Coordinates of C-alpha atoms in Angstrom, one line a residue:
M1 CA -18.1 11.7 -18.6
N2 CA -14.8 9.7 -19.0
K3 CA -16.6 6.5 -18.6
K4 CA -14.0 4.2 -20.2
L5 CA -11.2 5.9 -18.2
K6 CA -13.1 5.3 -15.1
I7 CA -13.6 1.7 -15.9
F8 CA -10.0 1.2 -16.9
S9 CA -8.6 3.0 -13.8
I10 CA -10.8 0.9 -11.5
L11 CA -9.6 -2.2 -13.1
T12 CA -5.9 -1.1 -12.8
T13 CA -6.4 -0.3 -9.2
I14 CA -8.0 -3.7 -8.5
G15 CA -5.2 -5.3 -10.4
M16 CA -2.7 -3.6 -8.4
I17 CA -4.2 -4.9 -5.2
I18 CA -4.1 -8.5 -6.7
V19 CA -0.4 -8.1 -7.5
L20 CA 0.3 -7.0 -4.0
L21 CA -1.6 -10.0 -2.5
Q22 CA 0.1 -12.3 -5.0
G23 CA 3.5 -10.9 -3.7
A24 CA 2.6 -11.5 -0.1
L25 CA 1.6 -15.1 -1.1
V26 CA 4.9 -15.6 -2.7
T27 CA 6.6 -14.6 0.4
K28 CA 4.3 -16.7 2.7
T29 CA 4.7 -19.8 0.6
D30 CA 8.4 -19.3 -0.1
S31 CA 7.8 -19.5 -3.8
G32 CA 10.3 -16.8 -4.8
Q33 CA 12.5 -19.5 -6.5
G34 CA 9.5 -21.2 -8.1
C35 CA 10.7 -20.3 -11.6
G36 CA 14.3 -21.0 -10.7
D37 CA 16.9 -18.3 -11.1
S38 CA 15.8 -17.1 -14.6
W39 CA 14.0 -13.8 -15.3
P40 CA 11.7 -12.8 -16.9
L41 CA 11.5 -16.4 -18.1
C42 CA 10.4 -19.2 -16.1
H43 CA 12.8 -22.1 -15.9
G44 CA 14.3 -20.5 -19.1
Q45 CA 11.0 -20.6 -20.8
V46 CA 8.2 -18.2 -21.7
I47 CA 5.7 -20.8 -20.7
P48 CA 7.2 -23.5 -18.7
E49 CA 6.4 -26.9 -20.1
S50 CA 6.0 -28.5 -16.8
I51 CA 4.2 -26.8 -13.9
S52 CA 4.5 -29.6 -11.4
T53 CA 4.9 -27.5 -8.1
A54 CA 2.6 -25.1 -6.3
E55 CA 5.6 -22.8 -5.9
T56 CA 6.1 -22.5 -9.6
I57 CA 2.3 -21.9 -10.2
I58 CA 2.4 -19.1 -7.6
E59 CA 5.6 -17.5 -8.8
Y60 CA 4.6 -17.7 -12.6
S61 CA 1.2 -16.3 -12.1
H62 CA 2.5 -13.5 -10.0
R63 CA 5.0 -12.6 -12.9
F64 CA 2.3 -13.0 -15.5
V65 CA -0.2 -10.7 -13.6
S66 CA 2.6 -8.2 -12.8
G67 CA 3.5 -7.9 -16.4
I68 CA 0.0 -7.3 -17.4
L69 CA -0.5 -4.7 -14.7
G70 CA 2.8 -3.0 -15.6
L71 CA 1.4 -2.4 -19.1
M72 CA -1.9 -1.3 -17.8
V73 CA -0.2 1.2 -15.4
I74 CA 1.7 2.7 -18.2
I75 CA -1.5 3.1 -20.4
L76 CA -3.2 4.7 -17.5
A77 CA -0.5 7.1 -16.7
I78 CA -0.3 8.2 -20.5
W79 CA -4.1 8.4 -20.7
M80 CA -4.3 10.4 -17.7
W81 CA -1.4 12.7 -18.8
R82 CA -3.2 13.5 -22.1
K83 CA -6.6 13.8 -20.7
F84 CA -6.1 15.6 -17.3
S85 CA -2.7 17.3 -17.6
H86 CA -4.5 20.4 -16.4
I87 CA -4.9 19.0 -12.9
R88 CA -1.8 19.6 -10.8
E89 CA -1.2 16.1 -9.5
T90 CA -1.7 14.2 -12.8
K91 CA 1.9 14.4 -14.1
F92 CA 3.6 13.8 -10.9
L93 CA 1.3 10.7 -10.0
S94 CA 1.7 9.3 -13.7
I95 CA 5.5 9.4 -13.2
I96 CA 5.6 8.0 -9.8
A97 CA 3.3 5.1 -10.8
I98 CA 5.5 4.1 -13.7
L99 CA 8.8 4.6 -11.9
F100 CA 7.9 2.5 -8.9
I101 CA 6.2 -0.4 -10.8
V102 CA 9.5 -0.6 -12.7
F103 CA 11.5 -0.4 -9.5
Q104 CA 9.5 -3.2 -7.9
G105 CA 9.9 -5.4 -11.0
L106 CA 13.7 -4.8 -11.1
L107 CA 14.0 -5.5 -7.4
G108 CA 12.0 -8.7 -7.8
A109 CA 14.2 -9.7 -10.7
A110 CA 17.4 -9.0 -8.8
A111 CA 16.1 -11.1 -5.9
V112 CA 15.4 -14.1 -8.2
M113 CA 18.8 -13.9 -10.0
W114 CA 21.2 -12.8 -7.5
G115 CA 19.4 -13.1 -4.2
Q116 CA 18.9 -10.2 -1.7
S117 CA 19.2 -9.7 2.1
S118 CA 15.9 -9.5 4.1
A119 CA 16.4 -5.8 4.5
V120 CA 16.4 -5.2 0.8
L121 CA 13.6 -7.6 0.0
A122 CA 11.4 -5.7 2.5
L123 CA 11.7 -2.8 0.2
H124 CA 9.8 -4.6 -2.6
F125 CA 6.4 -4.4 -0.8
G126 CA 7.0 -0.7 0.0
F127 CA 7.8 0.0 -3.6
S128 CA 4.6 -1.9 -4.7
L129 CA 2.5 0.1 -2.3
I130 CA 3.7 3.5 -3.6
S131 CA 2.8 2.3 -7.2
F132 CA -0.5 1.2 -6.0
A133 CA -1.3 4.5 -4.2
S134 CA -0.3 6.5 -7.3
V135 CA -2.7 4.4 -9.4
L136 CA -5.4 4.8 -6.7
L137 CA -5.1 8.6 -6.7
L138 CA -5.1 8.8 -10.5
T139 CA -8.4 6.9 -10.3
I140 CA -9.6 9.3 -7.7
L141 CA -8.7 12.2 -9.8
V142 CA -11.0 10.8 -12.7
F143 CA -14.0 10.7 -10.4
E144 CA -13.3 14.1 -8.8
E145 CA -13.7 15.8 -12.1
D146 CA -17.4 15.1 -11.8
K147 CA -17.6 16.7 -8.3
G148 CA -16.4 20.3 -9.0
P149 CA -13.6 22.2 -7.4
K150 CA -14.9 22.3 -3.8
I151 CA -13.7 18.8 -2.7
R152 CA -10.2 19.6 -4.1
T153 CA -9.4 22.5 -1.9
P154 CA -10.1 21.7 1.8
R155 CA -9.4 24.0 4.6
M156 CA -6.6 22.8 6.8
K157 CA -4.2 24.4 9.2
K158 CA -0.5 24.3 8.5
G159 CA 0.3 22.2 11.6
L160 CA -2.3 19.6 10.6
R161 CA -0.8 19.4 7.1
G162 CA 2.6 18.7 8.7
F163 CA 1.1 16.0 10.9
I164 CA -0.5 14.2 8.0
Y165 CA 2.8 14.2 6.2
F166 CA 4.3 12.7 9.3
I167 CA 1.7 10.0 9.5
F168 CA 2.4 9.1 5.9
T169 CA 6.3 8.9 6.5
Y170 CA 5.7 6.9 9.8
L171 CA 3.2 4.5 8.1
Y172 CA 5.8 3.7 5.4
I173 CA 8.2 2.8 8.3
V174 CA 5.7 0.6 9.8
V175 CA 5.0 -1.1 6.5
Y176 CA 8.7 -1.6 6.2
T177 CA 9.0 -3.3 9.6
G178 CA 6.1 -5.6 8.8
A179 CA 7.8 -6.7 5.5
L180 CA 11.0 -7.1 7.4
V181 CA 9.1 -9.4 9.8
R182 CA 7.8 -11.6 7.0
H183 CA 11.1 -11.8 5.1
T184 CA 13.1 -12.7 8.3
G185 CA 10.7 -15.4 9.3
S186 CA 9.8 -13.5 12.5
S187 CA 6.0 -13.6 12.3
L188 CA 5.7 -16.1 15.2
A189 CA 8.7 -15.1 17.3
C190 CA 6.3 -13.7 19.9
A191 CA 3.9 -16.2 21.2
G192 CA 0.8 -14.7 22.3
W193 CA -0.8 -11.2 21.9
P194 CA -0.6 -8.4 23.1
L195 CA 2.1 -9.7 25.3
C196 CA 5.2 -11.2 23.6
N197 CA 6.2 -14.6 25.1
G198 CA 4.2 -13.6 28.3
Q199 CA 6.1 -10.4 28.8
V200 CA 5.4 -6.7 28.4
I201 CA 8.9 -6.1 27.1
P202 CA 10.7 -9.4 26.1
Q203 CA 14.4 -9.9 25.7
L204 CA 15.2 -8.1 22.4
Q205 CA 17.1 -10.6 20.5
S206 CA 17.2 -11.6 16.8
S207 CA 13.6 -12.3 15.5
I208 CA 12.1 -11.3 18.8
A209 CA 13.4 -7.9 18.4
V210 CA 12.1 -7.7 14.8
Q211 CA 8.6 -8.8 15.7
F212 CA 8.3 -6.8 18.9
G213 CA 9.6 -3.6 17.2
H214 CA 6.9 -4.0 14.6
R215 CA 4.2 -4.5 17.2
V216 CA 5.2 -1.3 19.0
A217 CA 5.5 0.6 15.8
A218 CA 2.0 -0.7 14.7
G219 CA 0.4 0.3 18.2
L220 CA 1.7 3.7 17.9
M221 CA 0.4 4.0 14.4
F222 CA -3.0 3.2 15.8
L223 CA -2.7 5.9 18.5
I224 CA -1.5 8.5 16.0
I225 CA -4.5 7.9 13.6
L226 CA -6.8 7.9 16.6
A227 CA -5.5 11.2 17.7
L228 CA -6.1 12.6 14.1
A229 CA -9.7 11.2 13.9
I230 CA -10.5 12.9 17.3
Y231 CA -9.1 16.2 16.1
V232 CA -10.8 16.1 12.7
Y233 CA -14.1 15.1 14.3
N234 CA -14.0 18.0 16.6
Y235 CA -12.8 20.8 14.2
Y236 CA -13.3 19.7 10.7
K237 CA -17.0 18.7 10.5
E238 CA -17.6 20.7 7.3
E239 CA -14.8 19.0 5.4
S240 CA -16.6 15.8 4.3
A241 CA -13.9 14.2 2.0
F242 CA -11.1 14.9 4.8
R243 CA -13.4 13.6 7.6
Y244 CA -14.6 10.5 5.8
T245 CA -11.1 9.5 4.7
T246 CA -9.8 10.0 8.3
F247 CA -12.5 7.7 9.7
I248 CA -11.9 5.2 7.1
S249 CA -8.2 5.3 8.1
L250 CA -9.0 4.7 11.7
F251 CA -11.2 1.8 10.8
L252 CA -8.5 0.3 8.6
V253 CA -5.8 0.7 11.2
T254 CA -7.9 -0.8 13.9
A255 CA -8.7 -3.8 11.6
Q256 CA -5.0 -4.0 10.9
V257 CA -4.0 -4.3 14.4
L258 CA -6.6 -6.9 15.1
S259 CA -5.5 -8.9 12.1
G260 CA -2.0 -8.8 13.4
A261 CA -3.4 -10.6 16.5
Y262 CA -5.2 -13.0 14.2
V263 CA -2.1 -13.9 12.4
V264 CA -0.6 -14.9 15.9
F265 CA -3.6 -16.7 17.0
T266 CA -3.8 -18.7 13.7
A267 CA -0.1 -19.5 13.6
M268 CA 0.1 -17.3 10.4
S269 CA -2.5 -19.1 8.5
L270 CA -2.7 -18.2 4.9
F271 CA -5.9 -16.4 5.1
S272 CA -4.7 -14.4 8.1
A273 CA -1.4 -13.3 6.2
M274 CA -3.3 -12.3 3.2
L275 CA -6.0 -10.3 5.2
H276 CA -3.1 -8.4 6.9
A277 CA -1.4 -7.7 3.7
F278 CA -4.9 -6.5 2.2
L279 CA -5.7 -4.2 5.2
I280 CA -2.2 -2.5 5.1
T281 CA -2.7 -1.9 1.4
C282 CA -6.1 -0.2 1.8
L283 CA -4.7 1.9 4.8
F284 CA -1.7 3.0 2.9
G285 CA -4.1 4.1 0.0
A286 CA -6.4 6.1 2.4
I287 CA -3.5 8.0 4.1
S288 CA -2.1 8.7 0.6
Y289 CA -5.4 10.4 -0.3
L290 CA -5.1 12.5 3.0
V291 CA -1.6 13.6 1.9
M292 CA -3.1 14.6 -1.5
L293 CA -5.8 16.6 0.2
A294 CA -3.2 18.2 2.5
T295 CA -1.1 19.3 -0.4
R296 CA -4.1 21.1 -2.0
S297 CA -5.4 22.6 1.2
K298 CA -5.7 26.2 2.0
Q299 CA -5.3 28.0 5.3

């Protein structure tokens, strides 16, 4: 059932991951001005006559793929609205997917034409993650239709639902601090790992404070998800979707912490930076699904 919609939703989800990684590549290589200060044109042209620098290639390809994915997200949202409007989350997720992909596009355009502070630029990745998560959840809805109603109504205590909402909010804050690290050029402000410049608590000045703050926030994120996984393992063995997603989240947050160390040990190599961005994208998607399960749950 819904074979074409399944394929299209999967392609859109994968495409959103590619866009997120391209955005991280733009930041890592300082290619934000690769097309000059014109937008949506590149050096004032639809297709620039001369693509002579790596920065131009990276920025132009990011704009091109983002444009295609923007159209795909709109098509997916309309398709889902027409096909699965009877599902509670469909309309909300469709609206969020479109709104935030527009927001991220406008924020990117503003950064190119007028420039933005590091604090504002850090929001760009966060908006992209929300749009990705919306597309991912829409894709999950398509596949859930073949599973019946059981998976859509897990049993969950009220306090646990609140804890999951807290995890989602806190994770978004951690993501923002990570984006701020990249946009302020603070990725290597702390030499060594897990110590920062050989100290448990370094002098919190400028870029060191940004980097160290992100490390602390990420470490707490790991502990919070570990606590959730232990609790779910002990008390929710019958809720398969809930348990598996929680354990996947624990695996991803562990890999994310280790990839952060890898970034430091490799002096922020291109592969380590892209891996770090990919893992946080996957983790955000997994936690978003936990939130959707929590909103459906019954006492």
